[in-house]
XYZ file of C-alpha atoms in Angstrom:
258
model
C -5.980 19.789 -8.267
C -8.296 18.596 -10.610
C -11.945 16.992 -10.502
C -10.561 13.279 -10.604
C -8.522 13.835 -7.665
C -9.968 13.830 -4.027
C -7.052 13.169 -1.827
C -3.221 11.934 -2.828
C -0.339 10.859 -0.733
C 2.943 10.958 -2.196
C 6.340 9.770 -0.369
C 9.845 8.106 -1.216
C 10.644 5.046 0.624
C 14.521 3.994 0.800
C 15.726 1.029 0.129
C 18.853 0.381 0.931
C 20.702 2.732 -2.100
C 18.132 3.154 -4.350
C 15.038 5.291 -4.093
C 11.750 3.502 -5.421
C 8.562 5.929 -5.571
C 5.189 4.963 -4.148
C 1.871 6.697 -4.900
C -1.648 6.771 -3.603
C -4.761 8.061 -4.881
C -8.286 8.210 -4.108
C -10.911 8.889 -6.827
C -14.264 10.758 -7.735
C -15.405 11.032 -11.109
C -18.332 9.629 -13.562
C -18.337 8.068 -17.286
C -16.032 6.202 -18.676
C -12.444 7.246 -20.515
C -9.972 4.881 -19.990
C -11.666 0.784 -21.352
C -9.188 -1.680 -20.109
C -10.289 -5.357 -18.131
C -7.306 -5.168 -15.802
C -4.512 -2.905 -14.982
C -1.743 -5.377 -16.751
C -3.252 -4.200 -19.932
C -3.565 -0.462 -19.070
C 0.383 -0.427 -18.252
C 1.267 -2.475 -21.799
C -0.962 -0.209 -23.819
C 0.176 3.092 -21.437
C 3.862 2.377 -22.156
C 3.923 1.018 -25.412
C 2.393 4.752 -26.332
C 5.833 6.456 -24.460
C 8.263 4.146 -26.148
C 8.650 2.236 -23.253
C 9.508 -1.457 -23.000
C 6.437 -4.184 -21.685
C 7.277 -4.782 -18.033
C 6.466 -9.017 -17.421
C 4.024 -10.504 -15.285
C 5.001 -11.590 -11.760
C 3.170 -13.818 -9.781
C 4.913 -13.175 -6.456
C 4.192 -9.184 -7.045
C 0.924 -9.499 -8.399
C 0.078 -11.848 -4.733
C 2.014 -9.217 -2.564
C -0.248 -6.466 -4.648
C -3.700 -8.508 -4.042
C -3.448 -9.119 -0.067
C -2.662 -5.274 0.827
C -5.313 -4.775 -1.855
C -7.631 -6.819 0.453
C -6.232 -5.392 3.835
C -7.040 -1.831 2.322
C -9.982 -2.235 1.506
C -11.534 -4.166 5.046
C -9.706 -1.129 6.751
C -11.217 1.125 4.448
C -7.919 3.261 4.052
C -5.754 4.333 1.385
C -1.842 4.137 2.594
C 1.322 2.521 1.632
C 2.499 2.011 5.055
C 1.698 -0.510 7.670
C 1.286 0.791 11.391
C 4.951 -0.560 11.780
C 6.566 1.716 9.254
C 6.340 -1.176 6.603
C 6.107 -0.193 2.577
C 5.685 -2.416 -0.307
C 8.894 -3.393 -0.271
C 8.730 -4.655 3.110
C 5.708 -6.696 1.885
C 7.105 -8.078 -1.242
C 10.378 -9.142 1.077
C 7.849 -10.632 3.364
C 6.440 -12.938 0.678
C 9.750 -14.161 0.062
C 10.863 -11.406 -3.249
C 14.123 -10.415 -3.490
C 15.045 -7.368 -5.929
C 15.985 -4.410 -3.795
C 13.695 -2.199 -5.646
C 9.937 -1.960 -5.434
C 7.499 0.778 -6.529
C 3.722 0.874 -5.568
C 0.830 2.940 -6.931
C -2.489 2.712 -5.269
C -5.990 3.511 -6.497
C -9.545 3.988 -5.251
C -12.415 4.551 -6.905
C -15.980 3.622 -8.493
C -14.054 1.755 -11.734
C -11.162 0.593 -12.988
C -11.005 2.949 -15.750
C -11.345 5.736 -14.046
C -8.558 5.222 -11.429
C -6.374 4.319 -14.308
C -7.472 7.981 -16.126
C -6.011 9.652 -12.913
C -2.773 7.600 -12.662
C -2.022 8.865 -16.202
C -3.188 12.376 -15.117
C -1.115 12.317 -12.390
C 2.525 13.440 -12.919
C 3.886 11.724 -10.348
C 1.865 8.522 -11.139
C 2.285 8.566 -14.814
C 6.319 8.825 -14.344
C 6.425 5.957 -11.607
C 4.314 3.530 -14.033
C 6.383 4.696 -17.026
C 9.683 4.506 -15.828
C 12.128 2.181 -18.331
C 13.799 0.817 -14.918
C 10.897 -1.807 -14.192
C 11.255 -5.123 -15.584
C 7.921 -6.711 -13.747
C 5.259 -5.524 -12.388
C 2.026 -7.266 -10.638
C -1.609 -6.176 -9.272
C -4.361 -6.687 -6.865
C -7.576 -5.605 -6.047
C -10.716 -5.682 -3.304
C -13.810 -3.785 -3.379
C -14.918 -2.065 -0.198
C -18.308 -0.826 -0.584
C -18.700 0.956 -3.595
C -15.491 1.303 -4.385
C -12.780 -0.585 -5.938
C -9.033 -0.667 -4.239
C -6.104 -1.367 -6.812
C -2.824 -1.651 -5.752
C -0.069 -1.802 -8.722
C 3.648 -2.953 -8.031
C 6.826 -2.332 -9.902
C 10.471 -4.059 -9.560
C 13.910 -4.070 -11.278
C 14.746 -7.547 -12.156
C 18.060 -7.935 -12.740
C 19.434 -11.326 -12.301
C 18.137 -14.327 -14.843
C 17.469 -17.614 -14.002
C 18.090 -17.098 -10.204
C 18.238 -20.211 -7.957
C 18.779 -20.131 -4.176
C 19.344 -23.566 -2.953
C 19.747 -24.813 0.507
C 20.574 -28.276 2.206
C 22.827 -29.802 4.255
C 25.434 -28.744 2.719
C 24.771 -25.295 3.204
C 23.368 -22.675 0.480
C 24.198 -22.593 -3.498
C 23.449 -19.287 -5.393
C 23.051 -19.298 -9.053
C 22.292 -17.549 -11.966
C 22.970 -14.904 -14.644
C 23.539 -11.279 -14.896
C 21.805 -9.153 -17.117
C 23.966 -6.077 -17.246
C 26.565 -6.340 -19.656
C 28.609 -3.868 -17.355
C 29.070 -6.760 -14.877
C 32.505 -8.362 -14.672
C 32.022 -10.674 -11.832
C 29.605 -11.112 -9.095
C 29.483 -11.015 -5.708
C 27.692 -12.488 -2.528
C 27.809 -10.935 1.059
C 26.911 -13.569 3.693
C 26.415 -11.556 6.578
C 29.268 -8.585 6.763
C 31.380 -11.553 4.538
C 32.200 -11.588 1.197
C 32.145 -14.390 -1.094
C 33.626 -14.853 -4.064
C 32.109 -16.939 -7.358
C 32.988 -20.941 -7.120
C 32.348 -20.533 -10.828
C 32.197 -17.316 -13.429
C 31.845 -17.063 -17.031
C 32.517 -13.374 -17.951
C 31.336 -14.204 -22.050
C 27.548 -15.264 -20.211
C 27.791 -13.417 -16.566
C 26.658 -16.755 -15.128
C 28.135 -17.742 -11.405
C 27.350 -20.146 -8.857
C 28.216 -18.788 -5.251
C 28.457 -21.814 -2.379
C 28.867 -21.415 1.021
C 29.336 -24.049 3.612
C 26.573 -24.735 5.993
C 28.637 -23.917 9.287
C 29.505 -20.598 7.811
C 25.945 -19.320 6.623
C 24.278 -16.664 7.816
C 21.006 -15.205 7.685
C 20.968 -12.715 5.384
C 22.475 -12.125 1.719
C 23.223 -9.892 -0.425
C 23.953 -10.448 -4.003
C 25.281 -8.068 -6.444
C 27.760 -7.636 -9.202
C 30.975 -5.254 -10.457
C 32.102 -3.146 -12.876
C 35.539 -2.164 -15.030
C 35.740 1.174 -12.712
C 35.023 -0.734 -9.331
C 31.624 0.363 -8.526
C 29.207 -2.284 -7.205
C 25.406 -2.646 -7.859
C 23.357 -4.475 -5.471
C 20.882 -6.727 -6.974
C 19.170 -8.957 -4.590
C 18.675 -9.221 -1.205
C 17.316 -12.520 0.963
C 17.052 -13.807 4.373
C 17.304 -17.683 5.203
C 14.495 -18.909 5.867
C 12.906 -16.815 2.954
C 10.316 -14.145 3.702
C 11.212 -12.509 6.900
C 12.338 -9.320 5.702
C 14.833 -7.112 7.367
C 16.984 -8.365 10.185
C 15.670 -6.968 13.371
C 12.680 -6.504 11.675
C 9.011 -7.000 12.403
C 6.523 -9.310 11.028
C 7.052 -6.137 8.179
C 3.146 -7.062 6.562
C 1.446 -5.275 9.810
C -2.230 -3.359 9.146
C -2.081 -0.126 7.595
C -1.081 2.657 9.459
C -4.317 5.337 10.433
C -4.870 7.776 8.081
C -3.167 11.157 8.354
C-alpha cells in the first residue's frame, strides 16, 4: 500500500445485467504532482494520454455527484452506500437519470491534485476512470475541515436525443440508437412489451406510445440485434426520480463506516 493511500474501499454494485465499479479513497500526502482546476480536466487530459475517447459533461451526474459530495463531507465519511443499501446508481435514478450503468470514484484529501495522483495510482481507480465504455461523466465536491471530498461519476449513454413525454394521452418515447448493431427497439411497460409505432432501421430512430389506461410505472427501454440478443439501455419510473419499484427514498445518509 503505498504512502498516498490511507484507507480504500472497493466493491461491485449490480445493476440489473451489467456490473458498474465504484471506488473510494481517502488521502495523505504533501506537495503537489498532479496541476489540474477541476476533475473534468484531469479525466480529458488522463484519457486522452491512454487513447481513450473524451467522456461529455453531464449536468444531471455532475448534481447527483455534488449533493453526496456534500452529504459526505457533513457526515465526515467516505462510502458509496447509503444506510439503506443505496449506491450511485440509486442516486443518479433518484434525480431522475436513466442509463442503467453508473460508476463512482470517491476522493478525500488536503487537494485536488493529490487525490487525483492516487486515482491514477490506483489500479482499480485508474481502470474505472479509463474505461472506453463511459460516454459522460460529472463531479462534485464539499470540504469538511481540512479536507476536500470529490465524488466522480461515470455512465454509458447510449440512446441520442431521448425524449420521454407524458400527457393525457398517456406516455411517448423517442429517440435514436447509437449502436449500429441495433435492428429495432424495444419498450417494456411493466412485464409488457411494446413494440415501435415508428422505426427507421437506416437512422435507429423510434417513437414508442402507449395509451394512458395501459401505462405503468416503470420502463424499460432497450434495443435488438441480428442474433436475438437484447441490450437494455434505459430504465425510468413515472413520475421520474423514484428509483426502484419497492424501493426506498434510495438517496438515504451514508451508511457508518466499516
Amino acid at each position: 500500500m503505498g504512502p498516498f493511500l490511507l484507507y480504500r474501499i472497493a466493491e461491485v454494485v449490480k445493476s440489473l445485467r451489467l456490473v458498474p465499479v465504484t471506488f473510494a479513497l481517502f488521502l495523505i500526502a504533501r506537495g503537489s504532482l498532479f496541476s489540474q482546476e477541476d476533475p473534468a480536466a484531469w479525466l480529458d487530459s488522463a484519457r486522452r494520454a491512454a487513447g481513450v475517447r473524451a467522456v461529455a459533461g453531464d449536468a444531471l451526474l455532475s448534481q447527483t455527484a455534488a449533493r453526496w459530495a456534500e452529504t459526505l463531507a457533513a457526515a465526515g465519511i467516505l462510502t458509496h452506500r447509503g444506510d439503506d443499501g443505496s449506491t450511485g446508481l440509486d442516486r443518479y435514478r433518484a434525480m431522475g437519470g436513466t442509463e442503467v450503468r453508473v460508476g463512482e470514484i470517491l476522493g478525500a484529501g488536503p487537494a485536488l491534485d493529490l487525490i487525483e495522483k492516487a486515482w491514477m495510482d490506483s489500479r482499480e481507480h485508474r481502470t474505472l476512470a479509463l474505461s472506453p465504455d463511459w460516454t459522460h461523466a460529472g463531479w462534485g465536491s464539499a470540504r469538511s475541515g481540512s479536507s476536500l471530498v470529490v465524488v466522480v461519476l461515470f455512465t454509458q449513454r447510449l440512446v441520442e436525443a431521448l425524449s420521454m413525454t407524458v400527457d393525457g394521452s398517456g406516455l411517448t418515447v423517442e429517440g435514436r440508437f447509437l449502436p449500429v448493431q441495433a435492428i429495432t427497439g424495444t419498450l417494456v411497460n411493466g412485464l409488457d412489451e411494446v413494440v415501435p409505432s415508428r422505426w427507421d432501421p437506416a437512422s435507429r430512430t423510434f417513437r414508442f406510445e402507449v395509451p394512458a389506461s395501459l401505462l405503468a410505472g416503470y420502463l424499460r427501454l432497450g434495443y435488438r440485434t441480428a442474433d436475438g440478443g437484447f441490450t437494455l439501455t434505459n430504465a425510468f419510473t413515472l413520475p421520474r426520480g423514484k428509483g426502484f419499484p419497492g424501493g426506498k427514498a434510495r438517496s438515504a445518509a451514508p451508511a457508518p463506516a466499516p
